[in-house]
Short mmCIF file of C-alpha atoms and ligand atoms in Angstrom, two decimals:
data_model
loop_
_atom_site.label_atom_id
_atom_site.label_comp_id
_atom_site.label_asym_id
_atom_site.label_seq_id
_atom_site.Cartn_x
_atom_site.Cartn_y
_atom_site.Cartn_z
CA UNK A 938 -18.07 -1.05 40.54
CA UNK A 939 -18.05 0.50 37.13
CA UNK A 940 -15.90 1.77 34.07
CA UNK A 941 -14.85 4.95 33.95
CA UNK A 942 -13.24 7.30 31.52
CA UNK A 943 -10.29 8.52 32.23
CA UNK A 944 -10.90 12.13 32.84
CA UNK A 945 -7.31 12.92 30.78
CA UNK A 946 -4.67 11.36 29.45
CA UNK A 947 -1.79 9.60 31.55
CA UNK A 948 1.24 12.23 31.77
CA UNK A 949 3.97 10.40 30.86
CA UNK A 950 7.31 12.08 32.08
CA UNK A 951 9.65 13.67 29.47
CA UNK A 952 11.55 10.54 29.51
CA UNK A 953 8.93 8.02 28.02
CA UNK A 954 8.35 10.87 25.39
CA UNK A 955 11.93 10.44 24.24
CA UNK A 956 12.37 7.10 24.11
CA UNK A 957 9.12 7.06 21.62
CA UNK A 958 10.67 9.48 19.77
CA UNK A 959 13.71 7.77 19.49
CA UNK A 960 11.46 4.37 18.42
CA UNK A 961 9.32 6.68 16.12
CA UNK A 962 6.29 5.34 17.04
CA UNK A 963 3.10 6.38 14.75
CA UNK A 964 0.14 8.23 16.04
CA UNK A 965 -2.19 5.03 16.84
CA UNK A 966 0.67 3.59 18.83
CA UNK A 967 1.39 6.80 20.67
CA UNK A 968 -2.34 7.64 21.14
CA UNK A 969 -2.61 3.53 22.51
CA UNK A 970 0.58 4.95 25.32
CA UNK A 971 -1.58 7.48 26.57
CA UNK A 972 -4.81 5.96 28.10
CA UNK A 973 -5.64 2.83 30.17
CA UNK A 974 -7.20 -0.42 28.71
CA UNK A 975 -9.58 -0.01 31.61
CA UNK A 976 -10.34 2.32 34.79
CA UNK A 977 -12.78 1.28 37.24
CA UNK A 978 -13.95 2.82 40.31
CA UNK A 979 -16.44 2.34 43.02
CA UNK A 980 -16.87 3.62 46.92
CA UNK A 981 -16.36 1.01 49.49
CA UNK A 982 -18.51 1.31 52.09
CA UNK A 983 -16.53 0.46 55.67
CA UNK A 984 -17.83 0.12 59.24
CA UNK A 985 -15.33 1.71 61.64
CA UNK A 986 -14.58 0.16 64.62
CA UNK A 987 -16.66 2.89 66.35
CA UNK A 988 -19.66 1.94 64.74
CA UNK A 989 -19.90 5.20 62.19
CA UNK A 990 -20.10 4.15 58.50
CA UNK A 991 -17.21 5.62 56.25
CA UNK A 992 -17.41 5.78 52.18
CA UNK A 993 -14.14 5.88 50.67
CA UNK A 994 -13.43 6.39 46.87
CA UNK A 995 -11.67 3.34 45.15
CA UNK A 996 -9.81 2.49 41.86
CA UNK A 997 -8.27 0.09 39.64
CA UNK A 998 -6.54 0.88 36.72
CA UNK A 999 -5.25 -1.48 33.73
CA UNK A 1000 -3.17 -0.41 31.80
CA UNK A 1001 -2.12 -3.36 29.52
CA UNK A 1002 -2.25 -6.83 29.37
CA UNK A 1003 -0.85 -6.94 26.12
CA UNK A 1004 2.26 -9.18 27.15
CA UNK A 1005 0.01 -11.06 30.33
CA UNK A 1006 -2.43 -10.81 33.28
CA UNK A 1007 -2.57 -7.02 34.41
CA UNK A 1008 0.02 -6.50 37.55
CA UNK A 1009 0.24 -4.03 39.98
CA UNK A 1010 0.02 -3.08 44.13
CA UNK A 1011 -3.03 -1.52 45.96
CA UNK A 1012 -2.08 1.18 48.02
CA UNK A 1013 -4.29 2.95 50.74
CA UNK A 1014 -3.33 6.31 51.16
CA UNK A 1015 -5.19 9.65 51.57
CA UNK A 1016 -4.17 11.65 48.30
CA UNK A 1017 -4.64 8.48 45.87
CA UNK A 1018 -6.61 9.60 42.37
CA UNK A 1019 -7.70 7.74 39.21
CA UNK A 1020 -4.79 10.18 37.76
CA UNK A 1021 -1.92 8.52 39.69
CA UNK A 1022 -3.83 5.02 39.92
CA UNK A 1023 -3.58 5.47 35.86
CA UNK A 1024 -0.30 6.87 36.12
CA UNK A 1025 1.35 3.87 37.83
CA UNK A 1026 -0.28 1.06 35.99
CA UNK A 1027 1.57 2.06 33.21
CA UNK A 1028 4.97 2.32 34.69
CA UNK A 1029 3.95 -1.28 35.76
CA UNK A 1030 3.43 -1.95 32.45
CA UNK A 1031 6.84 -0.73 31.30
CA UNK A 1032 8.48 -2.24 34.52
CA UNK A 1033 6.91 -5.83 33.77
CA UNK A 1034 8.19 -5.43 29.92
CA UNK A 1035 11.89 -4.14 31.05
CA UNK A 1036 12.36 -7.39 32.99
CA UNK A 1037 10.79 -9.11 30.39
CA UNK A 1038 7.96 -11.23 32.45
CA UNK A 1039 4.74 -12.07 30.87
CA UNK A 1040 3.08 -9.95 32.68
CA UNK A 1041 1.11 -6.50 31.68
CA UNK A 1042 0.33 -3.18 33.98
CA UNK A 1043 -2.07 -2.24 36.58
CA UNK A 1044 -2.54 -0.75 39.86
CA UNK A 1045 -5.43 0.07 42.31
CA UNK A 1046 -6.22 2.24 45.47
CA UNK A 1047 -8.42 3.29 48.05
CA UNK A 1048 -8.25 7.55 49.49
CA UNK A 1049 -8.36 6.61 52.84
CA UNK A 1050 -6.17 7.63 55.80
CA UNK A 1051 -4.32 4.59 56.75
CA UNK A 1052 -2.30 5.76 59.46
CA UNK A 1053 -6.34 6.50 61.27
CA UNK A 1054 -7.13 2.35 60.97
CA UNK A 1055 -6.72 -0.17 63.38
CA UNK A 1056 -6.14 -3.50 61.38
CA UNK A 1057 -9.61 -4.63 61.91
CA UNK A 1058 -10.72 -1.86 59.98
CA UNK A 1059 -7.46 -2.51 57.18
CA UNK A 1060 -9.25 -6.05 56.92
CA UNK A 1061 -12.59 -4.29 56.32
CA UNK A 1062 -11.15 -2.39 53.30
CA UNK A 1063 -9.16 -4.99 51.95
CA UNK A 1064 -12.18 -6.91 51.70
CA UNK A 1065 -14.68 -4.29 50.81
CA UNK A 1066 -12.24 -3.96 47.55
CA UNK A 1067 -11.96 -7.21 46.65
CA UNK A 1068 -15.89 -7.78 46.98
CA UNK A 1069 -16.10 -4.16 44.75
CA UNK A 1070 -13.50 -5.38 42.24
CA UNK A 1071 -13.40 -9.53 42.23
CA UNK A 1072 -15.05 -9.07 38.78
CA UNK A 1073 -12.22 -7.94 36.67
CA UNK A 1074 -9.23 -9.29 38.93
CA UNK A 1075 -8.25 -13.26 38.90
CA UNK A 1076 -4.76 -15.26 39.00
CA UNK A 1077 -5.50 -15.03 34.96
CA UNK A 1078 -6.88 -11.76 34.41
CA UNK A 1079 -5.58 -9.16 37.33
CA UNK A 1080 -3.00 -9.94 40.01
CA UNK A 1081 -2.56 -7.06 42.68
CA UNK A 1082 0.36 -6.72 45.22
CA UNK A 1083 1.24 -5.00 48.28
CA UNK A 1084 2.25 -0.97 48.01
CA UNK A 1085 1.68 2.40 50.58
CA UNK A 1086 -0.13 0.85 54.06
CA UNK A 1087 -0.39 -2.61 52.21
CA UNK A 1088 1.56 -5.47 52.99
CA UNK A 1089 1.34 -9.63 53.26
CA UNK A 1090 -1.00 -9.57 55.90
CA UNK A 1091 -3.24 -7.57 53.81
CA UNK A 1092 -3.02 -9.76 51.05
CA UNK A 1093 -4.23 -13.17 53.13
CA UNK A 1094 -7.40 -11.01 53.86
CA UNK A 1095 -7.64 -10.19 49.84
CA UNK A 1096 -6.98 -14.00 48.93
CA UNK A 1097 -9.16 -15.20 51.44
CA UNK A 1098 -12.29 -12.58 50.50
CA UNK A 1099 -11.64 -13.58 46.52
CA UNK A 1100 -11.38 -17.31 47.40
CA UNK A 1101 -14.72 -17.51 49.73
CA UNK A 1102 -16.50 -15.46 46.73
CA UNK A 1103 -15.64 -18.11 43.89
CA UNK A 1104 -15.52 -20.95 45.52
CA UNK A 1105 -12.33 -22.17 45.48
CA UNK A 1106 -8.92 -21.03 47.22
CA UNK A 1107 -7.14 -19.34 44.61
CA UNK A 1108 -3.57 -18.05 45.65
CA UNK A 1109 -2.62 -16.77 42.48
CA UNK A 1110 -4.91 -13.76 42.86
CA UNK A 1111 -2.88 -11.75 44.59
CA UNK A 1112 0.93 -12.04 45.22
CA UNK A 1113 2.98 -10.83 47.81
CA UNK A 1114 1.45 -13.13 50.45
CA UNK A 1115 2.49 -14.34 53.65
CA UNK A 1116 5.39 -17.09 53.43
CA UNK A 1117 3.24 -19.90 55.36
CA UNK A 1118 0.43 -18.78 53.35
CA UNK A 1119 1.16 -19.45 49.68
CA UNK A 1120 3.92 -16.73 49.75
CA UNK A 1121 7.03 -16.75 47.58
CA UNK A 1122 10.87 -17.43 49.50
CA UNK A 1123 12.84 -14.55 48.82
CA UNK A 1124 9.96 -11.89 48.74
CA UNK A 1125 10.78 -10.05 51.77
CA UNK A 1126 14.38 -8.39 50.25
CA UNK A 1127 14.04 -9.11 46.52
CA UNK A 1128 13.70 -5.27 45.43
CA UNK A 1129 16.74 -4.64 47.55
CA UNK A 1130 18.92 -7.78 46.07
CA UNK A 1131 17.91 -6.60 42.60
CA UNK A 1132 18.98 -3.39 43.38
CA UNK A 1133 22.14 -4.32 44.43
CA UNK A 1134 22.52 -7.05 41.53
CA UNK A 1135 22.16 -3.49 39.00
CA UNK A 1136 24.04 -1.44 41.02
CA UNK A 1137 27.23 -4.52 41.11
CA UNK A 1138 26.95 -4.48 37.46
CA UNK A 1139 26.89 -0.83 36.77
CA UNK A 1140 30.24 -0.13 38.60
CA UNK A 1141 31.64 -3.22 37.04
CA UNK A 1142 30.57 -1.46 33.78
CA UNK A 1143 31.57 2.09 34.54
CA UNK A 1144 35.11 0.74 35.49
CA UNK A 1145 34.92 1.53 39.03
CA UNK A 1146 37.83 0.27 40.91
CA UNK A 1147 37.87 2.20 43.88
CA UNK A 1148 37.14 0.15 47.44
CA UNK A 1149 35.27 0.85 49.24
CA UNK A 1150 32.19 3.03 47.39
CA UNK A 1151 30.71 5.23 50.16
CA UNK A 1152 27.29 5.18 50.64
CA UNK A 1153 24.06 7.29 51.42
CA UNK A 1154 20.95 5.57 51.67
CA UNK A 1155 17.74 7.83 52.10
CA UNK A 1156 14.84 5.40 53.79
CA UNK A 1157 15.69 2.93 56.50
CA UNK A 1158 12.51 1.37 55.70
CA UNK A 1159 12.11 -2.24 54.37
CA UNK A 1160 13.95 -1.80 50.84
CA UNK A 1161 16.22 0.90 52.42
CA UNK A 1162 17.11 -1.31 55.65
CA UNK A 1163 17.61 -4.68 53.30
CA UNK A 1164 19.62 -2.78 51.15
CA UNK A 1165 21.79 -1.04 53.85
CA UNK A 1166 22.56 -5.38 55.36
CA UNK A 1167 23.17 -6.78 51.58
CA UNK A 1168 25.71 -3.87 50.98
CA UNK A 1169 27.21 -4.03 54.33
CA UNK A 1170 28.17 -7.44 53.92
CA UNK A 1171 29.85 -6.52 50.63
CA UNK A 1172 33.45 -5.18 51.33
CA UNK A 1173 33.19 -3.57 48.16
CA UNK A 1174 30.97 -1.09 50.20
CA UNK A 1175 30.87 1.31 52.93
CA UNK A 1176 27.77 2.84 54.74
CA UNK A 1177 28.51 6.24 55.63
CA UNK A 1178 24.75 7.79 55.55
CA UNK A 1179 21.10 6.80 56.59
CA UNK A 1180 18.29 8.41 57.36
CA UNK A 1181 14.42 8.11 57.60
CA UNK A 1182 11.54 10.63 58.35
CA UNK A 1183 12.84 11.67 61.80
CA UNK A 1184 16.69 12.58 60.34
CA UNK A 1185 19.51 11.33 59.03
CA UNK A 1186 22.72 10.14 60.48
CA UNK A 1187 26.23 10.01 59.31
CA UNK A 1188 30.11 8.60 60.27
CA UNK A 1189 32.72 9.21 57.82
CA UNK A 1190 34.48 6.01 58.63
CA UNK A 1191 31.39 3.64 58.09
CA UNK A 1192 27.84 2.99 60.45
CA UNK A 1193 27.50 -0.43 61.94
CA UNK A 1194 24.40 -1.23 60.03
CA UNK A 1195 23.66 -4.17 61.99
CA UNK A 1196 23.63 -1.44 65.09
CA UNK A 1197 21.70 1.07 63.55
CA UNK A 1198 19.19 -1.10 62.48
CA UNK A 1199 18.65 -2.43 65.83
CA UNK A 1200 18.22 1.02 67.17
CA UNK A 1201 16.04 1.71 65.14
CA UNK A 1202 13.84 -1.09 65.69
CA UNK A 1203 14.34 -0.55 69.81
CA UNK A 1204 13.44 3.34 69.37
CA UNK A 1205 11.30 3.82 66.32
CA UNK A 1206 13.99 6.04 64.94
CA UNK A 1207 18.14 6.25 63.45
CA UNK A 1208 18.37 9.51 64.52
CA UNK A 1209 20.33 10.19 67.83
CA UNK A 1210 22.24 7.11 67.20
CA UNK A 1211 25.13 7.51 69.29
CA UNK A 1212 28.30 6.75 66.87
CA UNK A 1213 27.46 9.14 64.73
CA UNK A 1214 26.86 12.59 63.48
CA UNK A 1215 23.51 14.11 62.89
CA UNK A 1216 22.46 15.83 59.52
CA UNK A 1217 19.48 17.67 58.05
CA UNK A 1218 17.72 15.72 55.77
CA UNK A 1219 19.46 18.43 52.85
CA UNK A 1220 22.92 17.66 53.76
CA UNK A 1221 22.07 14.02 54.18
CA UNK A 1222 21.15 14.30 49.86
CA UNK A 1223 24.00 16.48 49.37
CA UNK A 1224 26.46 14.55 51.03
CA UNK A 1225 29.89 13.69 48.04
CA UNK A 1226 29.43 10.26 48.58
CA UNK A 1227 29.91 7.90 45.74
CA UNK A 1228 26.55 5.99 46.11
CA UNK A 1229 23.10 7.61 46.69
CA UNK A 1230 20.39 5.44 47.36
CA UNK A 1231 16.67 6.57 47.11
CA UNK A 1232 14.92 4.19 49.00
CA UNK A 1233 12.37 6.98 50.75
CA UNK A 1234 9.44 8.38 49.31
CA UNK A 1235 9.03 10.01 45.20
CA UNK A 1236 10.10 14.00 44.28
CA UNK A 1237 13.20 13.79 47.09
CA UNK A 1238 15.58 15.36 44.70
CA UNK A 1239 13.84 17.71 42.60
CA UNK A 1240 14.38 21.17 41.00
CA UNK A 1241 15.45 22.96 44.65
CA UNK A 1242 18.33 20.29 45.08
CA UNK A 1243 19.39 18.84 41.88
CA UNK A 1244 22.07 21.26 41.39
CA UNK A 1245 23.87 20.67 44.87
CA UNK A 1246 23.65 16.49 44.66
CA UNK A 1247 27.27 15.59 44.69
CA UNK A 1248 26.85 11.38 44.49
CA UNK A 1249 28.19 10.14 41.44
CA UNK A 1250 25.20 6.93 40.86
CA UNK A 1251 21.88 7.44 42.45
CA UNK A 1252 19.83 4.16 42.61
CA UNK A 1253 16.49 4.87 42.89
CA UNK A 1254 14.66 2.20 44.92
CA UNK A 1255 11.81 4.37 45.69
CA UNK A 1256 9.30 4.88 42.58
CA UNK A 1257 9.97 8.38 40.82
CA UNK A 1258 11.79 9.90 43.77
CA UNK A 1259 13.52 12.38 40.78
CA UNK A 1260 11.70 15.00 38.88
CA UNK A 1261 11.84 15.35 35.48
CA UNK A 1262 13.25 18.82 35.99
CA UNK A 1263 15.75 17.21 38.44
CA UNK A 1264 16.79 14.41 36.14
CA UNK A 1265 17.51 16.53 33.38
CA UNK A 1266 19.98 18.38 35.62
CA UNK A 1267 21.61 15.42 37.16
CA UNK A 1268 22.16 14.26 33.41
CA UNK A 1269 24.51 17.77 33.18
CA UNK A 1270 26.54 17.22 35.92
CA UNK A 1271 26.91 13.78 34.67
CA UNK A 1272 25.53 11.62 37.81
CA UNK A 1273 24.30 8.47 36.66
CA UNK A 1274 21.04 7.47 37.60
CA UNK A 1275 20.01 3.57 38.31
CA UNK A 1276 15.75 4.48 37.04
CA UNK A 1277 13.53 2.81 39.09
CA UNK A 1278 11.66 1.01 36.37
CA UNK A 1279 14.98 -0.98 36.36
CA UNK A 1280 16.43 -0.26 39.84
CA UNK A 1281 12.99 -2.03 42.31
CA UNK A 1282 12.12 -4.74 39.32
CA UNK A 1283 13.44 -7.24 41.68
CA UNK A 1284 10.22 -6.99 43.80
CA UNK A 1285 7.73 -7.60 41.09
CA UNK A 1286 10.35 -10.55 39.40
CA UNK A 1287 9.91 -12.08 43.11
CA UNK A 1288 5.84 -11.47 42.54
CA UNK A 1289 5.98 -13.38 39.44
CA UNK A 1290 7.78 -16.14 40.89
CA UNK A 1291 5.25 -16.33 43.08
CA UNK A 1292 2.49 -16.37 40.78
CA UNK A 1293 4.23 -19.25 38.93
CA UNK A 1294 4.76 -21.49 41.99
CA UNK A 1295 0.82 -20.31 43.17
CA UNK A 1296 -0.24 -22.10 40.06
CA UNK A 1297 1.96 -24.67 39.64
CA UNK A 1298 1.64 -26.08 43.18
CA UNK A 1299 5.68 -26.17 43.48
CA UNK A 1300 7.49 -24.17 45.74
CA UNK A 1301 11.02 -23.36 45.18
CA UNK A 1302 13.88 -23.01 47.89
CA UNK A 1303 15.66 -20.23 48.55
CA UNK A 1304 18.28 -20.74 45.99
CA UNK A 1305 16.00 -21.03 43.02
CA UNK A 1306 14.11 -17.63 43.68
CA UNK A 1307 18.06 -16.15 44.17
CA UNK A 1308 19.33 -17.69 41.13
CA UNK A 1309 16.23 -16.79 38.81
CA UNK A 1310 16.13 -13.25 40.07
CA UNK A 1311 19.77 -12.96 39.46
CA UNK A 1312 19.02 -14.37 35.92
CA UNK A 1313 16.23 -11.70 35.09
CA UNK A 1314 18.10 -8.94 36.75
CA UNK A 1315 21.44 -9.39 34.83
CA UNK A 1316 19.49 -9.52 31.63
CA UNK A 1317 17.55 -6.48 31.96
CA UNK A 1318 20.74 -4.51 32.73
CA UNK A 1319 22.50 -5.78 29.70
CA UNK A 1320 19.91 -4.57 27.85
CA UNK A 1321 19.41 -1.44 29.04
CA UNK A 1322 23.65 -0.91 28.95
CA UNK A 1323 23.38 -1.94 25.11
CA UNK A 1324 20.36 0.43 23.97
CA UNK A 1325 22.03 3.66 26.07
CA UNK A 1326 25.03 2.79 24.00
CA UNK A 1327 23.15 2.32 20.62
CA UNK A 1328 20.98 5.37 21.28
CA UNK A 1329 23.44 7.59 23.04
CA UNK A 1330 20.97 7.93 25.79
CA UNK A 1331 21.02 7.82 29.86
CA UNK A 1332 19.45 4.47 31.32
CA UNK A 1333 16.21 6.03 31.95
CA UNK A 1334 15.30 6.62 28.46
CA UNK A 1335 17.56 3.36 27.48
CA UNK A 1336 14.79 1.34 29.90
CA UNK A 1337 11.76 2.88 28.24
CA UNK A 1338 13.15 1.70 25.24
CA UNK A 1339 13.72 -1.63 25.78
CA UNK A 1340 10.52 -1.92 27.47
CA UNK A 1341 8.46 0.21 24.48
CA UNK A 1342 10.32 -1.93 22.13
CA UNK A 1343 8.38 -5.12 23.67
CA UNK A 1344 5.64 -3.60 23.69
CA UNK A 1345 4.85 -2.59 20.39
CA UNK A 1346 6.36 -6.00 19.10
CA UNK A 1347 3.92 -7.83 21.36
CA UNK A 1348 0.59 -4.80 19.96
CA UNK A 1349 1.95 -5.70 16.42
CA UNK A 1350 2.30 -9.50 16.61
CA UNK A 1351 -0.63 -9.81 18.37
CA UNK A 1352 -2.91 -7.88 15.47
CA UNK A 1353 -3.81 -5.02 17.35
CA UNK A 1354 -1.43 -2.18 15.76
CA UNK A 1355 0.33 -3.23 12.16
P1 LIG B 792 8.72 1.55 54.12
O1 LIG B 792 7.50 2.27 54.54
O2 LIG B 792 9.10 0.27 54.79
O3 LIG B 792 10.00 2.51 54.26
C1 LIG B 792 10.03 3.83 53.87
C2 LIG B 792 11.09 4.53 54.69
O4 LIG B 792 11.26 5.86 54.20
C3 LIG B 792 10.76 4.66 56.17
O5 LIG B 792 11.90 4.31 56.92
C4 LIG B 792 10.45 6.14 56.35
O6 LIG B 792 10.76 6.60 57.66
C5 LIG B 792 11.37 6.74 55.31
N1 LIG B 792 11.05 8.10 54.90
C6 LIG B 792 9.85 8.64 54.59
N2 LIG B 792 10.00 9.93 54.25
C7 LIG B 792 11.32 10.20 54.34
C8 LIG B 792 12.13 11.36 54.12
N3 LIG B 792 11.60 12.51 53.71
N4 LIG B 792 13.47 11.27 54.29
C9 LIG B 792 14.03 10.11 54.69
N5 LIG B 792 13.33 9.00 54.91
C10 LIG B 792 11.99 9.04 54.75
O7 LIG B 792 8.56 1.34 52.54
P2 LIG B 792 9.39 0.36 51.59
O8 LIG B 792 8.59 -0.86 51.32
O9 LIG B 792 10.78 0.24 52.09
O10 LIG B 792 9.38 1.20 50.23
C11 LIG B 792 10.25 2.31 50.04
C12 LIG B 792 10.09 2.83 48.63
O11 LIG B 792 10.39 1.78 47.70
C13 LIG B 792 8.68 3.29 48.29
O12 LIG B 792 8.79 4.40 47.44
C14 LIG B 792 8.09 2.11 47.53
O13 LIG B 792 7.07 2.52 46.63
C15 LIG B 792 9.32 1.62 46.79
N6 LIG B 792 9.22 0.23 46.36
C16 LIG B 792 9.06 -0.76 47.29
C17 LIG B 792 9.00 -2.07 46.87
C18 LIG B 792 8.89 -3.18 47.88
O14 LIG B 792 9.12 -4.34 47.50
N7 LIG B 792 8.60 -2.88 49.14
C19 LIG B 792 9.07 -2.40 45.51
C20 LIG B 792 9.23 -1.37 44.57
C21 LIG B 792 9.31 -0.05 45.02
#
């Protein structure tokens, strides 16, 4: 493993640049926003299961540790760069700041094809990366998570490599672990429950009395799919959409989600469920419902679409699934938009439970991680609610700020700007 330059600087979205205009951040500060603490890479060198030796390119990015231990998920996936490994430890950053936990950013991630490996060969990269990179992580230095062809599972094998390499077991290396293996209670839907937690509070904000809110969720994935139960067992809602990479369904007077879930896991897909209609995945985004939730993949509505999206909130559960180009239009037609930085903070909150109980020794019941999360959660939205209102801004840029603002108090108390 070694340090790296970063070959350019991070491109922060249009969004980030107005909310440090709005903070008028000097040119040190600004300067600070645009590069990495640290980027490392290395090529992990993998025996496949058919006995051919494969060297993939790997990466892990820190962005800041300013306010705590560097945080952020390893994905696998075939188009991962030091660009976008760069580009996400610093909305990890921001993320960790909006939520206020005393944590900083980072993120790592190895160009491979994941879909191509069997799990013995998953459990040869995982390991191969922690052996490449056990210098610069640690419970008090780097903690990585799950993200794209990552999950629990994968995280054992990490703890378990780090552990056998210093000596001792040490769970707080990585979070997102298996429940009977150090893992947190509560992991396995907390994105989703935050999401709904900010979504509750937004209508209750916005004044919405209407009952039920239809709702579109694109993704019926494991945030999507949580989501789709939590709502569904809120009368305040009503499921009228899903879909997920096959197609998307749809019933005007409400899906069985419990149904549709179970189909899904029985045939691999929710299309051709039988109680309802069939869309494109187009009309599925375009549908006039009153909720849409983007729970899918990033770019979904971008500058072909943005102009036809009739929802009147989009949560975004997915990370960046609007454009910059696309946000900016939304913002004319006047569709709020839940960001992601604020909208998925649930599932790193969870993390940091985790990491807490990891090094305490004390696990928590079911309750506690509920109540907690709920705690955070409700926070961060009053927050953000407060600075769009100060600023005159939408909650994307009123996010940044909150989470630039603690930031650059924790750079100037801490010496390193003035
Ligand atoms: P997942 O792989 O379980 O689910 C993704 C779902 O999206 C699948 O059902 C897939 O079929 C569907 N999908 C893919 N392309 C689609 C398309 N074009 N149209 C409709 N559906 C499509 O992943 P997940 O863990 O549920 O994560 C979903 C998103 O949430 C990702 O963007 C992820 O980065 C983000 N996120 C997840 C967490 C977490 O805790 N898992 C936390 C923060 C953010």
């Amino acid at each position: 493993m070694k340090e790296v330059n970063p070959a350019s600087r991070i491109a922060l979205s249009s969004a980030v640049r107005t909310a440090v205009d709005i903070l008028g951040f000097d040119k040190t500060l600004v300067e600070k926003l645009n590069f990495p603490d640290h980027l490392y890479e290395d090529r992990l060198e993998i025996k496949l299961d058919n006995g051919k030796n494969l060297k993939l390119p790997a990466w892990r990015a820190q962005y800041s540790n300013i306010r705590g231990p560097y945080k952020g998920g390893i994905r696998f996936h075939k188009d991962v760069s030091a660009e976008e490994v760069a580009l996400l430890s610093a909305l990890m950053a921001f993320k960790t700041a909006l939520v206020n936990i005393p944590m900083g950013g980072g993120k790592g991630g190895v160009k491979v094809n994941a879909k191509n490996l069997s799990d013995s060969e998953r459990e040869r990269v995982a390991r191969a990366y922690i052996r490449s990179f056990h210098e610069i992580l640690g419970s008090k230095v780097d903690i990585p998570a799950p993200d794209i062809s990552t999950d629990a599972q994968t995280m054992a094998w990490m703890m378990d490599e780090y552990s056998n390499i210093v000596g001792y077991v040490e769970p707080g290396v990585v979070s997102g672990k298996p429940q009977s293996l150090f893992g947190s209670r509560g992991r396995n839907n907390a994105t989703s429950r935050g999401g709904k937690l900010v979504l509750d509070k937004l209508v209750t904000h916005l004044n919405i009395k209407k009952i039920p809110l239809t709702v579109a969720i694109q993704g019926a994935g494991n945030v999507g799919g949580w989501l789709a139960k939590l709502l569904d067992d809120d009368n305040k809602y009503k499921i009228v959409a899903i879909s997920d990479s096959n197609g998307a369904i749809y019933n005007a007077k409400g899906l069985d989600v419990g149904d549709v879930l179970k189909y899904k896991r029985e045939t691999g897909s929710v299309e051709y469920f039988e109680y309802a209609q069939t869309l494109t995945y187009s009309e599925m985004l375009e549908l006039p419902v009153d909720v849409l939730v983007l729970a899918a993949i990033e770019n979904q509505i971008n500058d072909d679409n943005a102009d036809n999206i009739r929802a009147k909130i989009i949560l975004e559960l997915a990370n960046h699934p609007v454009t910059s180009r696309a946000d900016a239009i939304l913002d004319e037609k006047h569709i709020t938009v839940i960001p992601d930085i604020l909208a998925n903070a649930g599932g790193v909150v969870v993390s940091y439970f985790e990491w807490v109980q990891n090094n305490t020794g004390f696990y928590w019941n079911e309750n506690e991680v509920a109540t907690n999360l709920e705690r955070l959660m409700n926070e961060a939205v009053t927050q953000v609610l407060r600075s769009a209102t100060e600023h005159d801004v939408n909650l994307r840029v009123a996010s940044y700020i909150v989470a630039l603002q603690r930031l650059k108090k924790a750079w100037e108390l801490r010496g390193v700007i003035h």
